[in-house]
Amino acid sequence: MLDIRYEQAAAPAQKPQKGQPLGFGHIFTDHMFMMNYTQGQGWHDARIVPFQRISLSPAAMVFHYGQEMFEGMKAYRTPDGRALLFRPEMNARRANESNRRLCIPELPEEDFIQAVREIVRHDAAWIPEDPGTSLYIRPFIIATDEFLGVAPSKTYLFMIILSPSGAYYPGGMAPVGIWIEDDYVRAVRGGVGFAKTGGNYAASLIGQVKAHDEGYSQVLWLDGVERRYVEEVGAMNIFFKINGRVLTPELNGSILPGVTRDSVIQLCRSWGIEVEERRIAVDKLIEDYNNGRVEEIFGTGTAAVISPVGKLRYQDDVMVIGDGTTGPLSQRLYDALTDIQWGRAPDPLGWTMSV
Ligand code: COI
């Protein structure tokens, strides 16, 4: 159990007005959580302080070798005014999977959850209420030793910042166009693909820029060895409905184990819809498309929720999926998931936690 010290912001910032478009990740609340780690002492000095700039040595190891991890979560405002988290224990567990891979000291899962609950409770007035909006939660840990040798740092900073946000994609639920990248790769098995660490996203930027230049909003990555099997999109996992079956790439070590991915699999199974987690070859996908078997494609993520894919391009093949609107399974999943998250429907699987 953390002993958290509180320092109140002198002048609270202006909160977004009702109806004001929030975008994603631009606005920050009045406070943030901080906690230090020192080798020999462990995690210490848990505190909630005014949101502010932090001062680090230019030699801080995170700047040079990227030893850092992050998580993404949301707090939702229910119609009766409560604040809910969604499966925070999954993020706490995944945070430690990332920590272990990156030689960052683990954080007790109950401390991670306590820190998230306390900072969200403290700035709960910032949880937006407009439809589709939530308070995006970004926990992260950075290596802070002042040292240029390549080695695990002996000191770290754990922080949580909060951002009232709307849809991740500017077009909201409108189907996105996705570019299947066959030159650059994002991750390989044995690497850090399964971990939530900045380097994975840095590695993905070049593909995203290329995709944007070609008129697509996101990149679908192929496996790093054969460049044949579908892995994930930059900010989402990916699902296909082909010939009545729901498929998603299996977790093979280079794919992020998404909380929304897991929730979608469980929801589908609870509705009697079979989901296969397996390798999905891009050439087979094109063959299925050409035979009229591809019914729906959608991405899943905490930030993106359920994001229908309207168009896919692989080399010279352009696949237009559905009729340009959200497919029935994508819509059903979006409605079921968001109804649970926003507390509008019963939560039979016990996924939500009150702040
Ligand atoms: C999330 O969905 O929360 C993520 O962390 C993806 C992020 C790159 C926006």
CSV table of C-alpha atoms and ligand atoms in Angstrom, one decimal:
chain,number,residue,atom,x,y,z
A,1,MET,CA,0.0,0.0,0.0
A,2,LEU,CA,1.5,3.3,-1.1
A,3,ASP,CA,1.7,6.2,1.3
A,4,ILE,CA,0.9,9.1,-1.1
A,5,ARG,CA,1.8,12.7,-0.3
A,6,TYR,CA,-0.4,15.4,-1.8
A,7,GLU,CA,0.5,18.9,-3.1
A,8,GLN,CA,-2.4,20.8,-4.5
A,9,ALA,CA,-2.2,23.0,-7.6
A,10,ALA,CA,-2.4,26.7,-6.6
A,11,ALA,CA,-4.6,27.7,-9.5
A,12,PRO,CA,-6.6,25.0,-11.2
A,13,ALA,CA,-6.6,25.3,-15.0
A,14,GLN,CA,-9.7,25.9,-17.0
A,15,LYS,CA,-11.4,22.6,-17.8
A,16,PRO,CA,-12.7,22.0,-21.3
A,17,GLN,CA,-16.3,23.3,-21.8
A,18,LYS,CA,-19.2,20.8,-22.5
A,19,GLY,CA,-19.4,20.2,-26.2
A,20,GLN,CA,-15.8,21.4,-26.8
A,21,PRO,CA,-14.0,19.1,-29.2
A,22,LEU,CA,-11.2,17.5,-27.2
A,23,GLY,CA,-9.1,15.6,-29.8
A,24,PHE,CA,-6.8,13.1,-28.3
A,25,GLY,CA,-3.9,13.7,-25.9
A,26,HIS,CA,-3.6,17.5,-26.1
A,27,ILE,CA,-5.1,18.6,-22.8
A,28,PHE,CA,-3.8,17.7,-19.4
A,29,THR,CA,-5.3,17.9,-15.9
A,30,ASP,CA,-4.2,19.8,-12.8
A,31,HIS,CA,-2.2,17.1,-11.2
A,32,MET,CA,0.1,14.1,-11.9
A,33,PHE,CA,1.4,11.1,-9.9
A,34,MET,CA,5.1,10.7,-9.4
A,35,MET,CA,7.2,8.0,-7.6
A,36,ASN,CA,10.9,7.4,-7.6
A,37,TYR,CA,12.9,4.2,-7.6
A,38,THR,CA,16.4,3.9,-6.2
A,39,GLN,CA,18.4,0.7,-6.2
A,40,GLY,CA,18.7,-0.6,-2.7
A,41,GLN,CA,15.7,1.4,-1.5
A,42,GLY,CA,13.0,0.3,-4.0
A,43,TRP,CA,10.0,2.5,-5.0
A,44,HIS,CA,9.7,5.5,-2.7
A,45,ASP,CA,8.2,9.0,-2.4
A,46,ALA,CA,4.8,8.5,-4.0
A,47,ARG,CA,3.2,11.8,-4.5
A,48,ILE,CA,0.5,13.7,-6.3
A,49,VAL,CA,1.7,17.1,-7.4
A,50,PRO,CA,0.6,19.9,-9.7
A,51,PHE,CA,1.0,19.0,-13.4
A,52,GLN,CA,4.4,20.6,-14.3
A,53,ARG,CA,7.5,20.3,-16.3
A,54,ILE,CA,10.1,18.0,-14.9
A,55,SER,CA,13.8,18.6,-14.8
A,56,LEU,CA,16.3,15.8,-15.8
A,57,SER,CA,19.9,15.7,-16.6
A,58,PRO,CA,20.7,15.6,-20.4
A,59,ALA,CA,22.6,12.5,-19.5
A,60,ALA,CA,19.5,10.7,-18.1
A,61,MET,CA,19.6,7.3,-19.6
A,62,VAL,CA,16.1,7.3,-21.1
A,63,PHE,CA,17.3,10.0,-23.6
A,64,HIS,CA,20.1,7.8,-24.9
A,65,TYR,CA,19.0,4.2,-24.8
A,66,GLY,CA,15.2,4.4,-24.6
A,67,GLN,CA,14.8,2.4,-21.3
A,68,GLU,CA,11.2,3.3,-20.7
A,69,MET,CA,7.7,1.7,-20.7
A,70,PHE,CA,4.2,3.1,-20.8
A,71,GLU,CA,0.6,2.0,-20.4
A,72,GLY,CA,-2.7,3.3,-21.8
A,73,MET,CA,-6.0,3.2,-19.9
A,74,LYS,CA,-9.2,5.3,-19.5
A,75,ALA,CA,-11.6,6.5,-16.8
A,76,TYR,CA,-15.2,6.8,-17.9
A,77,ARG,CA,-18.0,8.9,-16.4
A,78,THR,CA,-21.2,6.9,-15.9
A,79,PRO,CA,-24.7,8.3,-16.3
A,80,ASP,CA,-25.2,8.4,-12.5
A,81,GLY,CA,-21.9,10.3,-12.0
A,82,ARG,CA,-19.5,7.5,-11.0
A,83,ALA,CA,-16.1,7.1,-12.4
A,84,LEU,CA,-15.0,3.7,-13.8
A,85,LEU,CA,-11.8,2.1,-14.8
A,86,PHE,CA,-11.8,-0.8,-17.2
A,87,ARG,CA,-9.8,-4.0,-16.3
A,88,PRO,CA,-6.9,-2.0,-14.6
A,89,GLU,CA,-5.4,-5.3,-13.4
A,90,MET,CA,-4.6,-6.2,-17.0
A,91,ASN,CA,-2.6,-3.0,-17.4
A,92,ALA,CA,-0.8,-3.6,-14.1
A,93,ARG,CA,0.1,-7.1,-15.2
A,94,ARG,CA,1.2,-6.0,-18.7
A,95,ALA,CA,3.2,-3.1,-17.2
A,96,ASN,CA,5.3,-5.7,-15.3
A,97,GLU,CA,5.7,-7.8,-18.5
A,98,SER,CA,7.1,-4.7,-20.2
A,99,ASN,CA,9.3,-3.9,-17.1
A,100,ARG,CA,10.8,-7.4,-17.0
A,101,ARG,CA,11.7,-7.3,-20.7
A,102,LEU,CA,13.3,-3.8,-20.4
A,103,CYS,CA,15.1,-4.5,-17.1
A,104,ILE,CA,13.0,-1.9,-15.3
A,105,PRO,CA,12.1,-2.8,-11.7
A,106,GLU,CA,8.7,-4.3,-11.3
A,107,LEU,CA,5.9,-2.4,-9.5
A,108,PRO,CA,3.6,-4.3,-7.3
A,109,GLU,CA,0.3,-4.6,-9.2
A,110,GLU,CA,-1.8,-3.3,-6.3
A,111,ASP,CA,0.5,-0.2,-6.1
A,112,PHE,CA,0.0,0.4,-9.8
A,113,ILE,CA,-3.7,0.2,-9.4
A,114,GLN,CA,-3.8,2.3,-6.2
A,115,ALA,CA,-1.7,5.0,-8.0
A,116,VAL,CA,-4.1,5.1,-11.0
A,117,ARG,CA,-7.2,5.2,-8.7
A,118,GLU,CA,-5.8,8.0,-6.5
A,119,ILE,CA,-4.7,10.3,-9.3
A,120,VAL,CA,-8.0,9.8,-11.2
A,121,ARG,CA,-10.0,10.3,-8.0
A,122,HIS,CA,-8.0,13.5,-7.3
A,123,ASP,CA,-8.7,15.0,-10.8
A,124,ALA,CA,-12.1,13.3,-11.3
A,125,ALA,CA,-13.7,16.6,-12.1
A,126,TRP,CA,-11.7,16.4,-15.4
A,127,ILE,CA,-13.4,13.3,-16.6
A,128,PRO,CA,-15.4,14.6,-19.6
A,129,GLU,CA,-19.1,13.8,-20.0
A,130,ASP,CA,-19.8,14.3,-23.7
A,131,PRO,CA,-20.7,11.1,-25.6
A,132,GLY,CA,-17.6,9.1,-26.6
A,133,THR,CA,-15.2,11.1,-24.4
A,134,SER,CA,-13.1,9.8,-21.4
A,135,LEU,CA,-10.1,10.6,-19.3
A,136,TYR,CA,-7.1,9.0,-21.0
A,137,ILE,CA,-4.6,7.7,-18.4
A,138,ARG,CA,-0.9,7.5,-19.3
A,139,PRO,CA,1.3,5.7,-16.7
A,140,PHE,CA,5.0,5.5,-17.7
A,141,ILE,CA,8.4,4.8,-16.3
A,142,ILE,CA,11.7,6.3,-17.4
A,143,ALA,CA,15.3,5.5,-16.6
A,144,THR,CA,16.9,8.5,-14.9
A,145,ASP,CA,20.6,7.6,-14.1
A,146,GLU,CA,23.0,10.3,-15.2
A,147,PHE,CA,25.3,7.9,-17.2
A,148,LEU,CA,26.2,7.2,-20.8
A,149,GLY,CA,27.2,3.5,-20.4
A,150,VAL,CA,24.8,0.9,-21.7
A,151,ALA,CA,23.4,-0.8,-18.6
A,152,PRO,CA,20.1,-0.9,-16.7
A,153,SER,CA,19.6,2.3,-14.8
A,154,LYS,CA,19.7,2.2,-11.0
A,155,THR,CA,17.1,5.0,-10.7
A,156,TYR,CA,13.7,5.4,-12.3
A,157,LEU,CA,10.7,7.8,-12.3
A,158,PHE,CA,7.2,6.4,-12.5
A,159,MET,CA,4.6,9.0,-13.5
A,160,ILE,CA,0.9,9.1,-14.4
A,161,ILE,CA,-0.6,11.9,-16.4
A,162,LEU,CA,-4.2,12.4,-17.4
A,163,SER,CA,-5.7,13.8,-20.6
A,164,PRO,CA,-9.5,14.4,-21.2
A,165,SER,CA,-9.9,13.0,-24.7
A,166,GLY,CA,-12.3,12.2,-27.5
A,167,ALA,CA,-11.9,9.8,-30.4
A,168,TYR,CA,-8.3,8.8,-31.2
A,169,TYR,CA,-8.8,9.2,-34.9
A,170,PRO,CA,-10.0,12.6,-36.1
A,171,GLY,CA,-12.8,10.9,-38.1
A,172,GLY,CA,-14.2,9.1,-35.0
A,173,MET,CA,-15.8,5.8,-35.9
A,174,ALA,CA,-15.5,6.5,-39.7
A,175,PRO,CA,-13.7,3.5,-41.3
A,176,VAL,CA,-9.9,4.1,-41.7
A,177,GLY,CA,-7.7,3.3,-44.6
A,178,ILE,CA,-4.7,1.0,-43.8
A,179,TRP,CA,-1.5,0.5,-45.6
A,180,ILE,CA,0.1,-3.0,-45.3
A,181,GLU,CA,3.9,-2.4,-45.0
A,182,ASP,CA,6.1,-4.9,-46.8
A,183,ASP,CA,9.5,-3.2,-46.5
A,184,TYR,CA,10.0,-1.9,-43.0
A,185,VAL,CA,9.1,-4.1,-40.0
A,186,ARG,CA,8.0,-3.1,-36.5
A,187,ALA,CA,9.2,-6.0,-34.3
A,188,VAL,CA,10.6,-9.5,-34.3
A,189,ARG,CA,10.1,-12.4,-32.0
A,190,GLY,CA,12.6,-12.3,-29.1
A,191,GLY,CA,12.6,-8.5,-29.4
A,192,VAL,CA,10.4,-6.0,-27.6
A,193,GLY,CA,7.3,-6.2,-29.8
A,194,PHE,CA,5.0,-7.5,-27.0
A,195,ALA,CA,6.2,-4.8,-24.6
A,196,LYS,CA,4.6,-1.3,-24.4
A,197,THR,CA,7.8,0.7,-24.9
A,198,GLY,CA,8.4,3.9,-26.8
A,199,GLY,CA,10.9,2.3,-29.2
A,200,ASN,CA,8.2,0.2,-30.8
A,201,TYR,CA,6.3,3.3,-31.7
A,202,ALA,CA,9.5,5.2,-32.8
A,203,ALA,CA,10.2,2.3,-35.2
A,204,SER,CA,6.7,2.5,-36.6
A,205,LEU,CA,6.8,6.2,-37.5
A,206,ILE,CA,8.5,5.8,-40.8
A,207,GLY,CA,5.8,3.4,-42.0
A,208,GLN,CA,3.1,5.8,-40.8
A,209,VAL,CA,4.7,8.7,-42.7
A,210,LYS,CA,4.8,6.5,-45.8
A,211,ALA,CA,1.2,5.4,-45.3
A,212,HIS,CA,0.1,9.1,-44.9
A,213,ASP,CA,1.9,10.1,-48.0
A,214,GLU,CA,0.0,7.4,-49.9
A,215,GLY,CA,-3.3,8.6,-48.4
A,216,TYR,CA,-3.7,5.9,-45.7
A,217,SER,CA,-4.1,6.7,-42.0
A,218,GLN,CA,-2.4,3.7,-40.3
A,219,VAL,CA,0.1,0.9,-41.1
A,220,LEU,CA,-0.6,-2.8,-40.7
A,221,TRP,CA,2.7,-4.5,-39.9
A,222,LEU,CA,3.7,-7.9,-41.2
A,223,ASP,CA,6.0,-10.3,-39.3
A,224,GLY,CA,9.6,-9.4,-39.2
A,225,VAL,CA,11.0,-12.6,-40.7
A,226,GLU,CA,8.9,-13.6,-43.7
A,227,ARG,CA,7.0,-10.4,-44.0
A,228,ARG,CA,4.0,-12.5,-44.8
A,229,TYR,CA,1.9,-12.8,-41.6
A,230,VAL,CA,-0.3,-10.0,-40.3
A,231,GLU,CA,0.8,-8.7,-36.9
A,232,GLU,CA,-0.7,-5.4,-35.7
A,233,VAL,CA,-1.5,-1.8,-36.6
A,234,GLY,CA,0.5,1.0,-35.0
A,235,ALA,CA,-2.0,1.8,-32.2
A,236,MET,CA,-4.3,-1.2,-32.4
A,237,ASN,CA,-4.6,-4.9,-32.7
A,238,ILE,CA,-6.5,-6.2,-35.8
A,239,PHE,CA,-9.4,-8.5,-36.4
A,240,PHE,CA,-10.9,-10.0,-39.5
A,241,LYS,CA,-14.3,-11.5,-40.2
A,242,ILE,CA,-13.8,-13.9,-43.1
A,243,ASN,CA,-16.5,-16.3,-44.3
A,244,GLY,CA,-18.4,-16.0,-41.0
A,245,ARG,CA,-15.3,-16.7,-38.8
A,246,VAL,CA,-13.5,-14.1,-36.6
A,247,LEU,CA,-9.7,-14.2,-36.8
A,248,THR,CA,-7.0,-12.3,-35.1
A,249,PRO,CA,-3.2,-12.9,-35.1
A,250,GLU,CA,-2.0,-15.1,-32.3
A,251,LEU,CA,0.2,-13.5,-29.6
A,252,ASN,CA,3.6,-14.7,-30.8
A,253,GLY,CA,5.9,-12.4,-28.8
A,254,SER,CA,6.1,-9.6,-31.3
A,255,ILE,CA,2.4,-8.4,-30.9
A,256,LEU,CA,1.1,-6.2,-28.2
A,257,PRO,CA,-1.4,-8.2,-25.9
A,258,GLY,CA,-4.1,-5.6,-26.0
A,259,VAL,CA,-6.7,-5.3,-23.3
A,260,THR,CA,-9.4,-4.4,-25.9
A,261,ARG,CA,-8.2,-7.4,-28.0
A,262,ASP,CA,-8.7,-9.8,-25.1
A,263,SER,CA,-12.1,-8.2,-24.3
A,264,VAL,CA,-13.3,-8.5,-27.9
A,265,ILE,CA,-12.3,-12.2,-28.0
A,266,GLN,CA,-14.2,-12.8,-24.7
A,267,LEU,CA,-17.3,-10.8,-25.8
A,268,CYS,CA,-17.5,-12.7,-29.2
A,269,ARG,CA,-17.1,-16.1,-27.4
A,270,SER,CA,-19.8,-15.1,-24.9
A,271,TRP,CA,-22.1,-14.5,-27.9
A,272,GLY,CA,-21.3,-17.9,-29.3
A,273,ILE,CA,-19.1,-16.4,-32.1
A,274,GLU,CA,-15.9,-18.5,-32.5
A,275,VAL,CA,-12.6,-16.5,-32.6
A,276,GLU,CA,-9.5,-18.1,-33.9
A,277,GLU,CA,-6.1,-16.7,-32.8
A,278,ARG,CA,-3.7,-17.8,-35.4
A,279,ARG,CA,-1.2,-16.8,-38.1
A,280,ILE,CA,-2.9,-14.9,-40.9
A,281,ALA,CA,-1.0,-14.8,-44.2
A,282,VAL,CA,-1.5,-11.6,-46.3
A,283,ASP,CA,-1.6,-13.6,-49.6
A,284,LYS,CA,-4.4,-15.7,-48.2
A,285,LEU,CA,-6.2,-12.6,-47.1
A,286,ILE,CA,-6.0,-11.2,-50.6
A,287,GLU,CA,-7.3,-14.5,-52.0
A,288,ASP,CA,-10.2,-14.4,-49.5
A,289,TYR,CA,-10.9,-10.9,-50.6
A,290,ASN,CA,-10.9,-11.7,-54.3
A,291,ASN,CA,-13.3,-14.6,-53.5
A,292,GLY,CA,-15.7,-12.2,-51.7
A,293,ARG,CA,-15.1,-13.8,-48.3
A,294,VAL,CA,-13.8,-10.8,-46.3
A,295,GLU,CA,-16.8,-9.4,-44.5
A,296,GLU,CA,-15.3,-7.0,-41.9
A,297,ILE,CA,-12.0,-5.8,-40.6
A,298,PHE,CA,-11.5,-3.7,-37.5
A,299,GLY,CA,-8.8,-2.6,-35.1
A,300,THR,CA,-9.0,-2.6,-31.3
A,301,GLY,CA,-7.2,-0.5,-28.8
A,302,THR,CA,-7.8,1.4,-25.6
A,303,ALA,CA,-7.4,4.7,-27.4
A,304,ALA,CA,-9.0,3.6,-30.6
A,305,VAL,CA,-11.8,1.4,-29.0
A,306,ILE,CA,-13.2,-0.4,-32.1
A,307,SER,CA,-12.0,1.1,-35.4
A,308,PRO,CA,-13.5,-0.2,-38.6
A,309,VAL,CA,-11.2,-0.6,-41.6
A,310,GLY,CA,-12.7,0.6,-44.8
A,311,LYS,CA,-9.7,0.1,-47.1
A,312,LEU,CA,-6.5,-2.0,-47.1
A,313,ARG,CA,-3.7,-1.6,-49.6
A,314,TYR,CA,-1.0,-4.3,-50.1
A,315,GLN,CA,1.5,-3.5,-52.8
A,316,ASP,CA,-0.7,-2.9,-55.9
A,317,ASP,CA,-3.8,-4.5,-54.4
A,318,VAL,CA,-6.5,-2.3,-52.9
A,319,MET,CA,-9.2,-4.0,-50.9
A,320,VAL,CA,-12.3,-2.0,-50.2
A,321,ILE,CA,-14.1,-3.6,-47.2
A,322,GLY,CA,-17.9,-3.5,-46.9
A,323,ASP,CA,-19.8,-0.5,-48.1
A,324,GLY,CA,-17.8,2.3,-46.4
A,325,THR,CA,-19.9,2.2,-43.2
A,326,THR,CA,-19.3,0.4,-39.9
A,327,GLY,CA,-19.9,-3.4,-40.3
A,328,PRO,CA,-22.5,-5.1,-38.0
A,329,LEU,CA,-20.0,-7.0,-35.8
A,330,SER,CA,-17.8,-3.9,-35.4
A,331,GLN,CA,-20.8,-1.9,-34.3
A,332,ARG,CA,-22.1,-4.6,-32.0
A,333,LEU,CA,-18.7,-4.9,-30.3
A,334,TYR,CA,-18.4,-1.1,-30.1
A,335,ASP,CA,-21.8,-0.8,-28.5
A,336,ALA,CA,-21.3,-3.7,-26.0
A,337,LEU,CA,-17.9,-2.6,-25.0
A,338,THR,CA,-18.6,1.1,-24.6
A,339,ASP,CA,-21.9,0.3,-22.8
A,340,ILE,CA,-19.9,-1.7,-20.2
A,341,GLN,CA,-17.1,0.9,-20.0
A,342,TRP,CA,-19.4,3.9,-19.5
A,343,GLY,CA,-21.6,1.9,-17.0
A,344,ARG,CA,-24.7,2.0,-19.2
A,345,ALA,CA,-25.1,-1.8,-19.2
A,346,PRO,CA,-24.6,-4.6,-16.7
A,347,ASP,CA,-21.0,-5.8,-16.4
A,348,PRO,CA,-21.4,-9.6,-16.2
A,349,LEU,CA,-17.6,-10.3,-16.5
A,350,GLY,CA,-16.7,-7.9,-13.7
A,351,TRP,CA,-14.5,-5.7,-15.9
A,352,THR,CA,-15.1,-2.3,-14.4
A,353,MET,CA,-13.7,-0.9,-11.1
A,354,SER,CA,-15.1,2.2,-9.4
A,355,VAL,CA,-12.5,4.8,-8.8
B,1,COI,C1,-3.6,2.9,-26.3
B,1,COI,O1,-4.5,2.5,-27.0
B,1,COI,O2,-3.9,3.3,-25.1
B,1,COI,C2,-2.3,3.1,-26.7
B,1,COI,O3,-1.4,3.1,-25.9
B,1,COI,C3,-1.9,3.3,-28.1
B,1,COI,C4,-1.3,4.6,-28.2
B,1,COI,C5,-0.1,4.5,-29.1
B,1,COI,C6,-2.2,5.7,-28.5
